[in-house]
Tab-separated table of C-alpha atoms and ligand atoms in Angstrom:
chain	number	residue	atom	x	y	z
P	245	MET	CA	-42.041	49.773	70.152
P	246	ASP	CA	-41.925	46.292	71.722
P	247	HIS	CA	-39.076	43.484	70.196
P	248	GLU	CA	-41.378	41.156	68.500
P	249	GLN	CA	-42.886	44.451	66.739
P	250	ALA	CA	-39.289	45.353	65.705
P	251	VAL	CA	-38.630	42.158	64.436
P	252	ARG	CA	-41.805	42.492	62.408
P	253	GLN	CA	-41.014	45.633	61.358
P	254	MET	CA	-38.015	44.899	59.924
P	255	THR	CA	-39.372	41.539	58.110
P	256	ASP	CA	-41.390	43.846	56.383
P	257	ILE	CA	-38.509	46.689	55.311
P	258	VAL	CA	-36.338	43.784	54.012
P	259	ALA	CA	-38.933	41.533	52.351
P	260	ARG	CA	-39.984	45.312	50.186
P	261	PHE	CA	-36.105	45.462	49.368
P	262	THR	CA	-36.123	42.116	48.376
P	263	ASP	CA	-39.041	42.217	46.087
P	264	TYR	CA	-37.722	45.140	45.163
P	265	ALA	CA	-33.928	44.035	43.843
P	266	GLY	CA	-35.333	41.552	42.308
P	267	LYS	CA	-37.353	43.626	39.657
P	268	HIS	CA	-35.140	46.741	39.182
P	269	LEU	CA	-30.910	46.829	38.614
P	270	PRO	CA	-28.947	49.029	40.919
P	271	ASP	CA	-28.312	52.291	39.456
P	272	ASP	CA	-24.372	51.773	39.047
P	273	ILE	CA	-25.961	48.308	36.939
P	274	MET	CA	-27.803	50.589	35.003
P	275	GLY	CA	-24.879	53.203	33.963
P	276	LYS	CA	-23.006	50.633	33.264
P	277	LEU	CA	-25.471	49.080	30.290
P	278	THR	CA	-27.001	52.612	29.230
P	279	GLU	CA	-22.565	53.645	28.638
P	280	LEU	CA	-21.874	50.210	26.736
P	281	ARG	CA	-24.667	50.723	24.365
P	282	ALA	CA	-23.212	53.184	23.602
P	283	ALA	CA	-19.437	51.917	22.782
P	284	GLU	CA	-21.727	49.498	20.048
P	285	GLY	CA	-21.536	50.465	16.823
P	286	SER	CA	-23.065	46.856	14.922
P	287	PRO	CA	-27.115	46.478	14.765
P	288	LEU	CA	-27.527	43.501	16.375
P	289	ALA	CA	-26.014	44.943	19.140
P	290	ARG	CA	-27.945	47.731	20.023
P	291	VAL	CA	-30.944	46.359	19.414
P	292	VAL	CA	-30.213	43.788	22.507
P	293	TYR	CA	-29.171	45.708	24.574
P	294	ASP	CA	-32.576	48.086	23.492
P	295	SER	CA	-34.315	44.622	23.874
P	296	MET	CA	-32.900	45.083	28.038
P	297	PHE	CA	-33.709	48.565	28.553
P	298	ASP	CA	-37.527	47.471	27.081
P	299	ASN	CA	-37.037	44.440	29.618
P	300	LEU	CA	-36.710	46.746	32.709
P	301	ALA	CA	-39.105	49.088	31.676
P	302	MET	CA	-41.301	47.144	31.476
P	303	ALA	CA	-40.780	44.616	34.761
P	304	ALA	CA	-40.734	48.593	36.467
P	305	GLN	CA	-44.052	48.902	34.846
P	306	LEU	CA	-46.274	45.745	35.650
P	307	ASN	CA	-44.130	44.885	38.817
P	308	ARG	CA	-42.119	42.283	37.796
P	309	PRO	CA	-39.131	40.580	38.211
P	310	CYS	CA	-36.469	41.458	35.660
P	311	CYS	CA	-35.788	38.038	34.648
P	312	GLN	CA	-37.412	34.857	34.520
P	313	ASP	CA	-34.525	33.558	36.593
P	314	THR	CA	-34.582	34.466	39.846
P	315	GLY	CA	-32.059	32.694	42.131
P	316	VAL	CA	-30.955	31.961	44.787
P	317	ILE	CA	-31.270	34.761	47.628
P	318	GLN	CA	-28.460	35.698	48.898
P	319	TYR	CA	-28.149	38.250	52.188
P	320	TYR	CA	-24.333	39.519	52.504
P	321	LEU	CA	-23.909	41.248	56.292
P	322	LYS	CA	-22.014	44.429	57.645
P	323	ALA	CA	-23.514	44.174	60.812
P	324	GLY	CA	-22.406	46.553	63.699
P	325	SER	CA	-21.898	44.647	66.323
P	326	ARG	CA	-24.698	46.579	68.608
P	327	PHE	CA	-27.379	46.336	66.004
P	328	PRO	CA	-30.291	45.478	68.649
P	329	LEU	CA	-31.749	43.230	66.228
P	330	LEU	CA	-28.277	40.880	65.730
P	331	ALA	CA	-29.670	38.049	67.259
P	332	GLU	CA	-33.312	37.738	65.689
P	333	VAL	CA	-30.973	38.126	61.716
P	334	ARG	CA	-31.272	35.278	60.788
P	335	HIS	CA	-34.821	34.507	61.127
P	336	ILE	CA	-35.867	37.693	60.178
P	337	LEU	CA	-34.359	37.588	56.394
P	338	THR	CA	-35.472	33.649	55.884
P	339	GLU	CA	-39.298	35.593	56.463
P	340	ALA	CA	-38.083	37.781	54.342
P	341	ALA	CA	-37.245	35.983	51.357
P	342	ALA	CA	-40.113	33.217	52.153
P	343	THR	CA	-42.965	36.734	52.142
P	344	ALA	CA	-40.748	38.122	48.577
P	345	THR	CA	-40.866	35.105	47.428
P	346	ARG	CA	-45.304	35.283	47.314
P	347	THR	CA	-45.078	39.179	46.982
P	348	ALA	CA	-42.998	39.765	44.020
P	349	PRO	CA	-43.677	35.486	43.608
P	350	LEU	CA	-39.868	35.601	42.432
P	351	ARG	CA	-39.476	31.484	40.650
P	352	HIS	CA	-39.257	28.703	43.486
P	353	ASN	CA	-35.425	27.470	43.381
P	354	ALA	CA	-34.240	26.460	46.734
P	355	VAL	CA	-33.519	22.250	45.814
P	356	GLN	CA	-33.073	20.385	49.691
P	357	ILE	CA	-29.915	17.667	49.298
P	358	PHE	CA	-31.087	14.363	49.469
P	359	GLU	CA	-34.917	14.787	49.358
P	360	GLU	CA	-34.245	16.638	45.299
P	361	LYS	CA	-37.127	18.295	46.712
P	362	ASN	CA	-38.292	22.221	45.705
P	363	THR	CA	-39.799	24.364	49.536
P	364	GLY	CA	-41.364	26.286	47.182
P	365	THR	CA	-40.807	28.860	49.875
P	366	ASN	CA	-36.724	29.925	48.854
P	367	THR	CA	-35.598	28.676	52.141
P	368	GLY	CA	-34.335	25.869	53.274
P	369	GLU	CA	-31.241	24.535	55.120
P	370	ARG	CA	-29.332	27.172	54.841
P	371	ILE	CA	-31.219	29.568	51.857
P	372	PRO	CA	-30.857	32.007	51.927
P	373	TRP	CA	-27.428	32.258	52.339
P	374	ILE	CA	-25.850	34.268	54.812
P	375	ASP	CA	-22.809	35.573	55.002
P	376	TRP	CA	-21.532	37.901	58.086
P	377	ASP	CA	-18.913	40.935	58.732
P	378	ILE	CA	-19.545	42.027	61.998
P	379	VAL	CA	-18.395	45.466	62.547
P	380	PRO	CA	-17.535	46.905	65.577
P	381	ASP	CA	-18.875	49.698	67.825
P	382	SER	CA	-21.562	50.288	65.258
P	383	SER	CA	-25.633	50.140	66.311
P	384	GLY	CA	-26.738	49.685	62.202
P	385	ILE	CA	-26.941	47.033	59.748
P	386	GLU	CA	-25.746	47.062	56.078
P	387	ILE	CA	-27.684	44.173	54.152
P	388	GLU	CA	-26.225	43.386	50.746
P	389	VAL	CA	-29.535	41.563	48.292
P	390	TYR	CA	-28.311	39.550	45.805
P	391	MET	CA	-30.240	37.297	43.099
P	392	ALA	CA	-28.326	34.383	42.572
P	393	GLY	CA	-28.648	32.635	39.194
P	394	GLY	CA	-27.906	29.414	37.740
P	395	GLY	CA	-26.802	30.468	34.777
P	396	CYS	CA	-24.504	33.583	36.302
P	397	SER	CA	-22.420	33.966	39.315
P	398	LEU	CA	-24.093	29.939	41.438
P	399	PRO	CA	-21.724	28.039	38.916
P	400	GLY	CA	-18.211	29.580	40.193
P	401	GLN	CA	-14.659	28.184	39.429
P	402	GLY	CA	-12.018	27.662	41.506
P	403	LYS	CA	-9.001	26.204	41.476
P	404	THR	CA	-5.648	25.700	43.486
P	405	LEU	CA	-2.493	26.502	41.922
P	406	MET	CA	0.697	25.705	42.580
P	407	PRO	CA	2.895	28.880	43.285
P	408	ALA	CA	5.352	28.847	40.182
P	409	ALA	CA	2.232	29.167	37.892
P	410	GLY	CA	2.566	33.067	39.554
P	411	TYR	CA	-0.046	35.430	38.317
P	412	GLU	CA	0.276	34.345	34.714
P	413	GLY	CA	-1.897	31.322	36.113
P	414	ILE	CA	-4.727	33.009	37.005
P	415	VAL	CA	-4.524	34.814	34.081
P	416	ALA	CA	-5.164	31.465	32.023
P	417	PHE	CA	-6.928	30.010	34.827
P	418	VAL	CA	-9.403	32.871	34.137
P	419	PHE	CA	-8.954	33.082	30.368
P	420	GLU	CA	-9.830	29.511	30.465
P	421	VAL	CA	-12.904	30.222	32.469
P	422	MET	CA	-14.558	33.016	30.496
P	423	THR	CA	-14.417	31.326	27.398
P	424	THR	CA	-16.078	27.795	27.980
P	425	TYR	CA	-18.119	29.016	31.511
P	426	GLY	CA	-18.850	32.937	31.483
P	427	VAL	CA	-20.842	32.237	28.321
P	428	ASN	CA	-23.701	30.422	30.079
P	429	ALA	CA	-24.945	33.424	31.370
P	430	CYS	CA	-26.189	36.750	29.631
P	431	PRO	CA	-23.276	39.021	28.448
P	432	PRO	CA	-22.469	41.533	29.507
P	433	LEU	CA	-20.686	40.157	32.202
P	434	LEU	CA	-19.895	41.554	35.754
P	435	VAL	CA	-16.371	38.873	36.539
P	436	GLY	CA	-15.873	38.633	40.485
P	437	ILE	CA	-12.079	37.144	41.294
P	438	GLY	CA	-10.710	36.075	44.339
P	439	ILE	CA	-7.165	35.392	44.867
P	440	GLY	CA	-5.857	33.891	48.740
P	441	GLY	CA	-4.586	30.218	49.996
P	442	SER	CA	-7.344	28.447	49.632
P	443	ILE	CA	-10.087	27.436	47.850
P	444	ASP	CA	-12.565	28.467	49.896
P	445	VAL	CA	-11.500	31.818	50.581
P	446	ALA	CA	-10.605	32.724	46.812
P	447	ALA	CA	-14.498	31.890	46.706
P	448	ASN	CA	-16.095	33.991	49.526
P	449	LEU	CA	-14.069	36.876	47.844
P	450	SER	CA	-15.063	35.979	44.357
P	451	LYS	CA	-18.347	37.005	44.979
P	452	ARG	CA	-17.567	39.473	47.363
P	453	ALA	CA	-16.032	41.370	44.053
P	454	LEU	CA	-19.308	41.487	42.460
P	455	PHE	CA	-21.268	43.885	45.728
P	456	ARG	CA	-17.597	46.305	44.660
P	457	PRO	CA	-19.556	49.022	42.572
P	458	ILE	CA	-18.401	49.312	39.500
P	459	GLY	CA	-15.436	51.310	38.567
P	460	SER	CA	-13.858	50.983	42.229
P	461	ARG	CA	-10.449	49.405	41.797
P	462	HIS	CA	-8.678	46.991	43.597
P	463	PRO	CA	-6.477	49.147	46.718
P	464	HIS	CA	-3.370	47.839	45.427
P	465	PRO	CA	-2.072	49.184	42.487
P	466	ARG	CA	-0.923	46.772	40.574
P	467	GLY	CA	-3.949	44.634	41.896
P	468	ALA	CA	-5.707	47.141	39.767
P	469	ALA	CA	-3.770	47.205	36.663
P	470	MET	CA	-4.602	43.682	36.419
P	471	GLU	CA	-8.278	44.018	36.735
P	472	LEU	CA	-7.976	46.799	33.446
P	473	LEU	CA	-6.094	44.589	31.739
P	474	LEU	CA	-8.527	41.734	31.987
P	475	GLU	CA	-10.705	43.594	31.762
P	476	LYS	CA	-9.445	44.692	28.482
P	477	GLY	CA	-8.528	41.678	26.999
P	478	LEU	CA	-12.060	40.208	27.929
P	479	ASN	CA	-13.330	42.215	25.931
P	480	GLU	CA	-10.909	41.880	23.011
P	481	ILE	CA	-12.876	38.185	22.820
P	482	GLY	CA	-16.160	40.368	21.767
P	483	LEU	CA	-18.487	38.129	23.842
P	484	GLY	CA	-20.987	41.258	23.095
P	485	PRO	CA	-24.424	41.710	24.906
P	486	GLN	CA	-26.150	38.273	24.990
P	487	GLY	CA	-22.807	36.985	23.484
P	488	LEU	CA	-24.281	37.786	19.689
P	489	SER	CA	-20.347	39.087	19.566
P	490	GLY	CA	-19.686	42.769	19.842
P	491	THR	CA	-17.549	45.580	21.017
P	492	ASN	CA	-17.100	45.096	25.074
P	493	SER	CA	-17.889	41.711	26.534
P	494	VAL	CA	-18.148	42.368	30.490
P	495	MET	CA	-19.325	45.404	32.755
P	496	GLY	CA	-15.633	45.063	34.780
P	497	VAL	CA	-13.216	43.215	36.521
P	498	HIS	CA	-12.969	43.276	40.056
P	499	ILE	CA	-11.260	41.794	42.406
P	500	GLU	CA	-10.609	40.586	45.886
P	501	THR	CA	-6.940	38.957	47.560
P	502	ALA	CA	-6.509	37.830	51.328
P	503	ALA	CA	-2.935	37.316	52.028
P	504	ARG	CA	-2.241	33.327	51.340
P	505	HIS	CA	0.586	30.657	51.998
P	506	PRO	CA	3.723	31.045	50.260
P	507	SER	CA	3.115	27.172	48.803
P	508	THR	CA	-0.235	27.938	47.467
P	509	ILE	CA	-2.810	30.449	45.407
P	510	SER	CA	-6.310	29.964	44.739
P	511	VAL	CA	-8.263	30.999	42.633
P	512	ALA	CA	-11.797	31.499	42.260
P	513	ILE	CA	-14.428	32.755	39.895
P	514	SER	CA	-17.710	34.202	39.928
P	515	VAL	CA	-19.618	35.736	36.783
P	516	GLY	CA	-22.865	38.071	36.973
P	517	CYS	CA	-25.337	38.707	34.693
P	518	TRP	CA	-26.223	42.510	32.824
P	519	ALA	CA	-29.646	41.683	35.650
P	520	HIS	CA	-27.153	42.409	38.265
P	521	ARG	CA	-29.874	41.689	40.372
P	522	ARG	CA	-28.180	43.311	43.817
P	523	GLY	CA	-29.353	45.841	46.263
P	524	THR	CA	-27.721	47.246	49.323
P	525	LEU	CA	-29.610	48.934	52.301
P	526	ARG	CA	-28.761	50.171	55.543
P	527	ILE	CA	-30.560	49.910	58.182
P	528	ASN	CA	-30.199	51.911	61.888
P	529	ASP	CA	-31.218	50.727	65.292
P	530	ASP	CA	-33.979	52.114	65.406
P	531	LEU	CA	-35.539	50.912	61.944
P	532	SER	CA	-35.174	53.851	60.080
P	533	TYR	CA	-33.357	52.468	56.821
P	534	GLU	CA	-31.767	54.244	53.493
P	535	ILE	CA	-31.436	51.691	50.299
P	536	LEU	CA	-28.450	53.525	49.275
P	537	SER	CA	-27.999	50.439	45.857
P	538	HIS	CA	-31.234	52.584	44.272
P	539	LYS	CA	-31.143	56.951	43.762
P	540	GLY	CA	-35.474	56.946	44.787
P	541	ALA	CA	-36.519	54.090	45.450
P	542	GLN	CA	-39.886	53.451	47.231
P	543	LEU	CA	-40.571	50.423	48.950
E	786	LIG	S1	-28.076	34.331	33.251
E	786	LIG	FE1	-28.434	36.221	34.636
E	786	LIG	S2	-30.134	37.549	32.441
E	786	LIG	FE2	-29.788	35.068	31.959
E	786	LIG	S3	-31.418	33.967	33.060
E	786	LIG	FE3	-29.526	33.302	34.207
E	786	LIG	S4	-30.206	35.543	35.905
E	786	LIG	FE4	-31.375	35.870	34.050
C-alpha cells in the first residue's frame, strides 16, 4: 500500500468509528447505566431509565445518533513516536470528522468565531479539537473519539483558588458548580475534575478525566478517597435520571492531577452526561485496528 492509500484507509477507519461512536455508548457506560437503573426505587426514575435504554436500542436499530446534540468532535491521542502516518494525523482526523458528519449524519456544530457562521462540516478553526500525547518507542496510535455536547462537557467551569482554600475549597467549588450548571447536562453525570497549578492545566485534566473507565480510581489513596467521598456527596443531592430526582446523581467522579505552584491551586470541572459518547480505537502501524471501548463492534 502506498502512502496515499494508507492515508485514505486510516481516514476511512476513523470516520466509520466516529460515526459509530455517535450511535452506541461504550461498554462501561452501558454497564453503569444498567447498575443505576437497578438501584432506583421510584417508578418515575425507572421510567426515565427505560426511555434511555429504548432510545439507545432505537438508535442502534435505525442507525441514527443517540442524541440530537452530536456535539463538538474531539480527538484525544496517544500517538506513538514511530507511527508511520504521524505527520498526516491532523489532516486524517479533520477529514474523518467531516465524513462522519455526512454519513452518520451528525448535527453541524462548528461556528467560526467572529464570522459567526456554521461551517456545516463539523470542521473549522481548531475543530475537530485534537489533544496529543506522544508515546516514545511505539509505532501505533490510540484515539479517543469524544462528542462534547453543548449542555454537558463544553460549558465546563474552573477557578484558581488561594492555597489557603485547600481541598475544602475544591470540594466547595465542585458542589457549587454541580448544583448550578451541573444540572444543565442530562444526569446521571460523569464528573471530571482537574486539579493543578493553573487554570489551563486544570481544564485539560478535567476533560481527560472523562476518558478514564468508569470505576477506575486516582492512583494516590487520598485522590481515590476524595473521588469516593465526592461521589457519595453528589449522589445525596438526588438528581436522578434527567434531573427528575432519584437515588443517584452521578455515574462517577474522576480526578486527574498535576503538581502545582505553592501559591496556587486551580480546579476545573467538565461534566459528561448519560449519553457519554466516547470510544477508544487503537490503530497499528500496518493499519490493523482494535476497538477497545465497544466489545464486538463492527465498523
Ligand atoms: S446533555 Fe447529553 S444527552 Fe443531554 S442533550 Fe446534551 S448531549 Fe444530549
